[in-house]
mmCIF file with all atom_site columns, C-alpha atoms in Angstrom:
data_model
loop_
_atom_site.group_PDB
_atom_site.id
_atom_site.type_symbol
_atom_site.label_atom_id
_atom_site.label_alt_id
_atom_site.label_comp_id
_atom_site.label_asym_id
_atom_site.label_entity_id
_atom_site.label_seq_id
_atom_site.pdbx_PDB_ins_code
_atom_site.Cartn_x
_atom_site.Cartn_y
_atom_site.Cartn_z
_atom_site.occupancy
_atom_site.B_iso_or_equiv
_atom_site.pdbx_formal_charge
_atom_site.auth_seq_id
_atom_site.auth_comp_id
_atom_site.auth_asym_id
_atom_site.auth_atom_id
_atom_site.pdbx_PDB_model_num
ATOM 1   C CA . ILE A 1 1   ? 68.989  127.089 83.301  1.00 0.00 ? 354 ILE A CA 1
ATOM 2   C CA . ALA A 1 2   ? 71.904  129.748 83.431  1.00 0.00 ? 355 ALA A CA 1
ATOM 3   C CA . ILE A 1 3   ? 70.991  130.342 87.175  1.00 0.00 ? 356 ILE A CA 1
ATOM 4   C CA . LEU A 1 4   ? 71.967  126.894 87.769  1.00 0.00 ? 357 LEU A CA 1
ATOM 5   C CA . LEU A 1 5   ? 74.891  126.765 85.511  1.00 0.00 ? 358 LEU A CA 1
ATOM 6   C CA . ILE A 1 6   ? 76.691  129.647 87.132  1.00 0.00 ? 359 ILE A CA 1
ATOM 7   C CA . PRO A 1 7   ? 77.028  128.352 90.571  1.00 0.00 ? 360 PRO A CA 1
ATOM 8   C CA . LEU A 1 8   ? 78.270  125.050 89.134  1.00 0.00 ? 361 LEU A CA 1
ATOM 9   C CA . LEU A 1 9   ? 80.883  126.641 86.934  1.00 0.00 ? 362 LEU A CA 1
ATOM 10  C CA . ILE A 1 10  ? 82.012  128.700 89.978  1.00 0.00 ? 363 ILE A CA 1
ATOM 11  C CA . PHE A 1 11  ? 82.372  125.862 92.027  1.00 0.00 ? 364 PHE A CA 1
ATOM 12  C CA . SER A 1 12  ? 84.316  123.842 89.360  1.00 0.00 ? 365 SER A CA 1
ATOM 13  C CA . ALA A 1 13  ? 86.730  126.764 88.634  1.00 0.00 ? 366 ALA A CA 1
ATOM 14  C CA . VAL A 1 14  ? 87.522  126.771 92.610  1.00 0.00 ? 367 VAL A CA 1
ATOM 15  C CA . TYR A 1 15  ? 87.727  123.291 92.904  1.00 0.00 ? 368 TYR A CA 1
ATOM 16  C CA . ILE A 1 16  ? 90.300  122.871 89.946  1.00 0.00 ? 369 ILE A CA 1
ATOM 17  C CA . SER A 1 17  ? 92.321  126.045 90.865  1.00 0.00 ? 370 SER A CA 1
ATOM 18  C CA . ARG A 1 18  ? 92.754  124.758 94.716  1.00 0.00 ? 371 ARG A CA 1
ATOM 19  C CA . ALA A 1 19  ? 93.652  121.116 93.180  1.00 0.00 ? 372 ALA A CA 1
ATOM 20  C CA . ALA A 1 20  ? 96.425  122.762 91.050  1.00 0.00 ? 373 ALA A CA 1
ATOM 21  C CA . GLU A 1 21  ? 97.695  124.738 93.931  1.00 0.00 ? 374 GLU A CA 1
ATOM 22  C CA . ASN A 1 22  ? 97.989  121.577 96.211  1.00 0.00 ? 375 ASN A CA 1
ATOM 23  C CA . LYS A 1 23  ? 99.674  119.158 93.541  1.00 0.00 ? 376 LYS A CA 1
ATOM 24  C CA . LYS A 1 24  ? 103.215 118.676 94.689  1.00 0.00 ? 377 LYS A CA 1
ATOM 25  C CA . GLN A 1 25  ? 105.809 120.177 92.046  1.00 0.00 ? 378 GLN A CA 1
ATOM 26  C CA . VAL A 1 26  ? 108.748 118.058 92.094  1.00 0.00 ? 379 VAL A CA 1
ATOM 27  C CA . VAL A 1 27  ? 112.244 119.962 90.907  1.00 0.00 ? 380 VAL A CA 1
ATOM 28  C CA . LEU A 1 28  ? 114.116 117.166 88.698  1.00 0.00 ? 381 LEU A CA 1
ATOM 29  C CA . ALA A 1 29  ? 117.541 118.698 88.705  1.00 0.00 ? 382 ALA A CA 1
ATOM 30  C CA . GLY A 1 30  ? 120.067 116.321 89.336  1.00 0.00 ? 383 GLY A CA 1
ATOM 31  C CA . ALA A 1 31  ? 123.283 117.630 88.002  1.00 0.00 ? 384 ALA A CA 1
ATOM 32  C CA . THR A 1 32  ? 125.137 118.398 90.963  1.00 0.00 ? 385 THR A CA 1
ATOM 33  C CA . ALA A 1 33  ? 125.649 116.784 94.460  1.00 0.00 ? 386 ALA A CA 1
ATOM 34  C CA . GLU A 1 34  ? 123.519 119.882 95.806  1.00 0.00 ? 387 GLU A CA 1
ATOM 35  C CA . GLN A 1 35  ? 120.694 119.271 93.531  1.00 0.00 ? 388 GLN A CA 1
ATOM 36  C CA . ARG A 1 36  ? 120.413 115.275 94.030  1.00 0.00 ? 389 ARG A CA 1
ATOM 37  C CA . ALA A 1 37  ? 120.313 115.932 97.857  1.00 0.00 ? 390 ALA A CA 1
ATOM 38  C CA . ALA A 1 38  ? 117.766 118.754 97.391  1.00 0.00 ? 391 ALA A CA 1
ATOM 39  C CA . PHE A 1 39  ? 115.817 116.318 95.088  1.00 0.00 ? 392 PHE A CA 1
ATOM 40  C CA . LEU A 1 40  ? 115.826 113.547 97.828  1.00 0.00 ? 393 LEU A CA 1
ATOM 41  C CA . LYS A 1 41  ? 115.087 116.226 100.327 1.00 0.00 ? 394 LYS A CA 1
ATOM 42  C CA . GLN A 1 42  ? 111.725 116.930 98.473  1.00 0.00 ? 395 GLN A CA 1
ATOM 43  C CA . TYR A 1 43  ? 110.550 113.382 99.738  1.00 0.00 ? 396 TYR A CA 1
ATOM 44  C CA . GLY A 1 44  ? 111.929 113.835 103.281 1.00 0.00 ? 397 GLY A CA 1
ATOM 45  C CA . TRP A 1 45  ? 115.241 111.936 102.814 1.00 0.00 ? 398 TRP A CA 1
ATOM 46  C CA . GLU A 1 46  ? 118.478 113.029 104.632 1.00 0.00 ? 399 GLU A CA 1
ATOM 47  C CA . ILE A 1 47  ? 121.543 111.808 102.850 1.00 0.00 ? 400 ILE A CA 1
ATOM 48  C CA . ASP A 1 48  ? 125.217 111.841 103.170 1.00 0.00 ? 401 ASP A CA 1
ATOM 49  C CA . SER A 1 49  ? 126.632 113.686 99.699  1.00 0.00 ? 402 SER A CA 1
ATOM 50  C CA . SER A 1 50  ? 130.307 112.523 100.679 1.00 0.00 ? 403 SER A CA 1
ATOM 51  C CA . ASP A 1 51  ? 128.946 108.753 100.634 1.00 0.00 ? 404 ASP A CA 1
ATOM 52  C CA . GLU A 1 52  ? 127.822 108.935 96.898  1.00 0.00 ? 405 GLU A CA 1
ATOM 53  C CA . THR A 1 53  ? 129.202 106.753 93.902  1.00 0.00 ? 406 THR A CA 1
ATOM 54  C CA . VAL A 1 54  ? 128.524 107.442 90.333  1.00 0.00 ? 407 VAL A CA 1
ATOM 55  C CA . LYS A 1 55  ? 128.376 104.647 87.605  1.00 0.00 ? 408 LYS A CA 1
ATOM 56  C CA . ASP A 1 56  ? 127.829 105.151 83.800  1.00 0.00 ? 409 ASP A CA 1
ATOM 57  C CA . THR A 1 57  ? 125.418 102.768 82.443  1.00 0.00 ? 410 THR A CA 1
ATOM 58  C CA . VAL A 1 58  ? 122.959 102.533 79.222  1.00 0.00 ? 411 VAL A CA 1
ATOM 59  C CA . ILE A 1 59  ? 119.231 101.859 79.807  1.00 0.00 ? 412 ILE A CA 1
ATOM 60  C CA . PRO A 1 60  ? 118.640 98.550  77.848  1.00 0.00 ? 413 PRO A CA 1
ATOM 61  C CA . SER A 1 61  ? 117.036 98.961  74.540  1.00 0.00 ? 414 SER A CA 1
ATOM 62  C CA . VAL A 1 62  ? 114.774 95.651  75.414  1.00 0.00 ? 415 VAL A CA 1
ATOM 63  C CA . PHE A 1 63  ? 113.397 95.234  78.511  1.00 0.00 ? 416 PHE A CA 1
ATOM 64  C CA . ASP A 1 64  ? 113.609 91.787  80.456  1.00 0.00 ? 417 ASP A CA 1
ATOM 65  C CA . ASN A 1 65  ? 111.245 90.947  83.293  1.00 0.00 ? 418 ASN A CA 1
ATOM 66  C CA . VAL A 1 66  ? 113.643 92.636  85.986  1.00 0.00 ? 419 VAL A CA 1
ATOM 67  C CA . TYR A 1 67  ? 113.766 95.831  84.034  1.00 0.00 ? 420 TYR A CA 1
ATOM 68  C CA . ASP A 1 68  ? 109.981 95.644  83.496  1.00 0.00 ? 421 ASP A CA 1
ATOM 69  C CA . ALA A 1 69  ? 109.176 95.126  87.087  1.00 0.00 ? 422 ALA A CA 1
ATOM 70  C CA . TYR A 1 70  ? 111.861 98.129  87.987  1.00 0.00 ? 423 TYR A CA 1
ATOM 71  C CA . ASN A 1 71  ? 109.986 100.336 85.326  1.00 0.00 ? 424 ASN A CA 1
ATOM 72  C CA . SER A 1 72  ? 106.802 99.299  87.540  1.00 0.00 ? 425 SER A CA 1
ATOM 73  C CA . ILE A 1 73  ? 108.218 101.101 90.247  1.00 0.00 ? 426 ILE A CA 1
ATOM 74  C CA . GLN A 1 74  ? 109.195 104.169 88.135  1.00 0.00 ? 427 GLN A CA 1
ATOM 75  C CA . VAL A 1 75  ? 105.848 104.539 86.469  1.00 0.00 ? 428 VAL A CA 1
ATOM 76  C CA . SER A 1 76  ? 103.933 104.235 89.873  1.00 0.00 ? 429 SER A CA 1
ATOM 77  C CA . GLN A 1 77  ? 105.936 107.460 90.881  1.00 0.00 ? 430 GLN A CA 1
ATOM 78  C CA . GLY A 1 78  ? 105.556 109.471 87.584  1.00 0.00 ? 431 GLY A CA 1
ATOM 79  C CA . PHE A 1 79  ? 108.474 108.245 85.743  1.00 0.00 ? 432 PHE A CA 1
ATOM 80  C CA . ASP A 1 80  ? 108.994 105.981 82.531  1.00 0.00 ? 433 ASP A CA 1
ATOM 81  C CA . LEU A 1 81  ? 112.310 104.664 81.850  1.00 0.00 ? 434 LEU A CA 1
ATOM 82  C CA . SER A 1 82  ? 110.922 103.032 78.606  1.00 0.00 ? 435 SER A CA 1
ATOM 83  C CA . GLU A 1 83  ? 111.032 106.464 77.175  1.00 0.00 ? 436 GLU A CA 1
ATOM 84  C CA . TYR A 1 84  ? 114.972 106.409 77.648  1.00 0.00 ? 437 TYR A CA 1
ATOM 85  C CA . LYS A 1 85  ? 115.632 102.871 75.920  1.00 0.00 ? 438 LYS A CA 1
ATOM 86  C CA . GLY A 1 86  ? 119.212 102.718 74.768  1.00 0.00 ? 439 GLY A CA 1
ATOM 87  C CA . LYS A 1 87  ? 120.146 106.077 76.295  1.00 0.00 ? 440 LYS A CA 1
ATOM 88  C CA . ALA A 1 88  ? 123.444 106.554 78.333  1.00 0.00 ? 441 ALA A CA 1
ATOM 89  C CA . VAL A 1 89  ? 122.769 107.718 82.093  1.00 0.00 ? 442 VAL A CA 1
ATOM 90  C CA . LYS A 1 90  ? 124.425 107.970 85.148  1.00 0.00 ? 443 LYS A CA 1
ATOM 91  C CA . LEU A 1 91  ? 123.358 106.027 88.316  1.00 0.00 ? 444 LEU A CA 1
ATOM 92  C CA . TYR A 1 92  ? 124.048 108.027 91.546  1.00 0.00 ? 445 TYR A CA 1
ATOM 93  C CA . ASN A 1 93  ? 124.039 105.546 94.598  1.00 0.00 ? 446 ASN A CA 1
ATOM 94  C CA . ILE A 1 94  ? 123.695 107.737 98.021  1.00 0.00 ? 447 ILE A CA 1
ATOM 95  C CA . LYS A 1 95  ? 123.533 106.657 101.499 1.00 0.00 ? 448 LYS A CA 1
ATOM 96  C CA . VAL A 1 96  ? 120.044 107.675 103.204 1.00 0.00 ? 449 VAL A CA 1
ATOM 97  C CA . ASN A 1 97  ? 120.562 108.746 106.809 1.00 0.00 ? 450 ASN A CA 1
ATOM 98  C CA . ASN A 1 98  ? 116.991 108.847 108.308 1.00 0.00 ? 451 ASN A CA 1
ATOM 99  C CA . TYR A 1 99  ? 115.238 105.865 106.985 1.00 0.00 ? 452 TYR A CA 1
ATOM 100 C CA . PRO A 1 100 ? 112.794 104.415 109.587 1.00 0.00 ? 453 PRO A CA 1
ATOM 101 C CA . LYS A 1 101 ? 113.691 101.440 111.628 1.00 0.00 ? 454 LYS A CA 1
ATOM 102 C CA . ASN A 1 102 ? 117.451 100.787 110.212 1.00 0.00 ? 455 ASN A CA 1
ATOM 103 C CA . SER A 1 103 ? 119.109 103.352 107.872 1.00 0.00 ? 456 SER A CA 1
ATOM 104 C CA . GLU A 1 104 ? 122.438 101.641 108.081 1.00 0.00 ? 457 GLU A CA 1
ATOM 105 C CA . TYR A 1 105 ? 122.154 99.820  104.831 1.00 0.00 ? 458 TYR A CA 1
ATOM 106 C CA . VAL A 1 106 ? 119.536 101.990 103.023 1.00 0.00 ? 459 VAL A CA 1
ATOM 107 C CA . TYR A 1 107 ? 120.389 103.887 99.731  1.00 0.00 ? 460 TYR A CA 1
ATOM 108 C CA . ALA A 1 108 ? 118.859 106.125 96.991  1.00 0.00 ? 461 ALA A CA 1
ATOM 109 C CA . THR A 1 109 ? 119.704 105.491 93.461  1.00 0.00 ? 462 THR A CA 1
ATOM 110 C CA . LEU A 1 110 ? 119.012 108.328 91.066  1.00 0.00 ? 463 LEU A CA 1
ATOM 111 C CA . ILE A 1 111 ? 118.859 107.995 87.382  1.00 0.00 ? 464 ILE A CA 1
ATOM 112 C CA . VAL A 1 112 ? 120.191 111.254 85.832  1.00 0.00 ? 465 VAL A CA 1
ATOM 113 C CA . LEU A 1 113 ? 120.201 112.026 82.248  1.00 0.00 ? 466 LEU A CA 1
ATOM 114 C CA . ASP A 1 114 ? 121.652 115.117 81.009  1.00 0.00 ? 467 ASP A CA 1
ATOM 115 C CA . GLY A 1 115 ? 121.489 116.742 84.491  1.00 0.00 ? 468 GLY A CA 1
ATOM 116 C CA . VAL A 1 116 ? 117.792 115.704 85.053  1.00 0.00 ? 469 VAL A CA 1
ATOM 117 C CA . VAL A 1 117 ? 116.472 112.824 87.563  1.00 0.00 ? 470 VAL A CA 1
ATOM 118 C CA . ILE A 1 118 ? 114.572 110.562 85.194  1.00 0.00 ? 471 ILE A CA 1
ATOM 119 C CA . GLY A 1 119 ? 113.809 107.867 87.749  1.00 0.00 ? 472 GLY A CA 1
ATOM 120 C CA . GLY A 1 120 ? 115.199 106.109 90.802  1.00 0.00 ? 473 GLY A CA 1
ATOM 121 C CA . ASP A 1 121 ? 114.606 104.264 94.003  1.00 0.00 ? 474 ASP A CA 1
ATOM 122 C CA . ILE A 1 122 ? 114.998 103.710 97.918  1.00 0.00 ? 475 ILE A CA 1
ATOM 123 C CA . HIS A 1 123 ? 116.581 100.363 98.606  1.00 0.00 ? 476 HIS A CA 1
ATOM 124 C CA . SER A 1 124 ? 118.307 98.185  101.252 1.00 0.00 ? 477 SER A CA 1
ATOM 125 C CA . THR A 1 125 ? 121.493 96.228  100.423 1.00 0.00 ? 478 THR A CA 1
ATOM 126 C CA . GLU A 1 126 ? 120.566 94.140  103.349 1.00 0.00 ? 479 GLU A CA 1
ATOM 127 C CA . LEU A 1 127 ? 119.840 90.207  102.557 1.00 0.00 ? 480 LEU A CA 1
ATOM 128 C CA . ASN A 1 128 ? 116.212 90.113  102.101 1.00 0.00 ? 481 ASN A CA 1
ATOM 129 C CA . GLY A 1 129 ? 115.931 94.114  101.438 1.00 0.00 ? 482 GLY A CA 1
ATOM 130 C CA . PHE A 1 130 ? 113.622 96.148  99.934  1.00 0.00 ? 483 PHE A CA 1
ATOM 131 C CA . MET A 1 131 ? 113.246 98.603  97.187  1.00 0.00 ? 484 MET A CA 1
ATOM 132 C CA . HIS A 1 132 ? 110.255 101.038 96.603  1.00 0.00 ? 485 HIS A CA 1
ATOM 133 C CA . GLY A 1 133 ? 109.952 104.639 94.897  1.00 0.00 ? 486 GLY A CA 1
ATOM 134 C CA . PHE A 1 134 ? 111.038 107.916 96.330  1.00 0.00 ? 487 PHE A CA 1
ATOM 135 C CA . GLU A 1 135 ? 108.181 108.329 98.743  1.00 0.00 ? 488 GLU A CA 1
ATOM 136 C CA . LEU A 1 136 ? 107.766 105.915 101.551 1.00 0.00 ? 489 LEU A CA 1
ATOM 137 C CA . ASN A 1 137 ? 104.958 103.952 101.555 1.00 0.00 ? 490 ASN A CA 1
#
């Protein structure tokens, strides 16, 4: 039995090790304009830091249907805003310059708490625009 288990254990250890190496490690720092630009660059986005606005807001203590739908986008990309209900955050809205097709009206929103990105999206401000997570689907 040991002769059969040893190759299986070795294969499992190598597979797990390679999977861990290939997993994308996302840096979540977002305190400075440079950090926010680097965060978005991890997803392939080029931004115009001079076209950045910031707004203070509070994540609602109770989510309505709109916030539940928005949080679904967050959960799909590894964030969960329900952990931050009632917390004061900063919303950074930044122009995206390299969105495929038409990037004239495309922006990134980063939700930052204590200098750490806790969520956000890529969206279009055009009529019938779109919104999705940081990765282009």
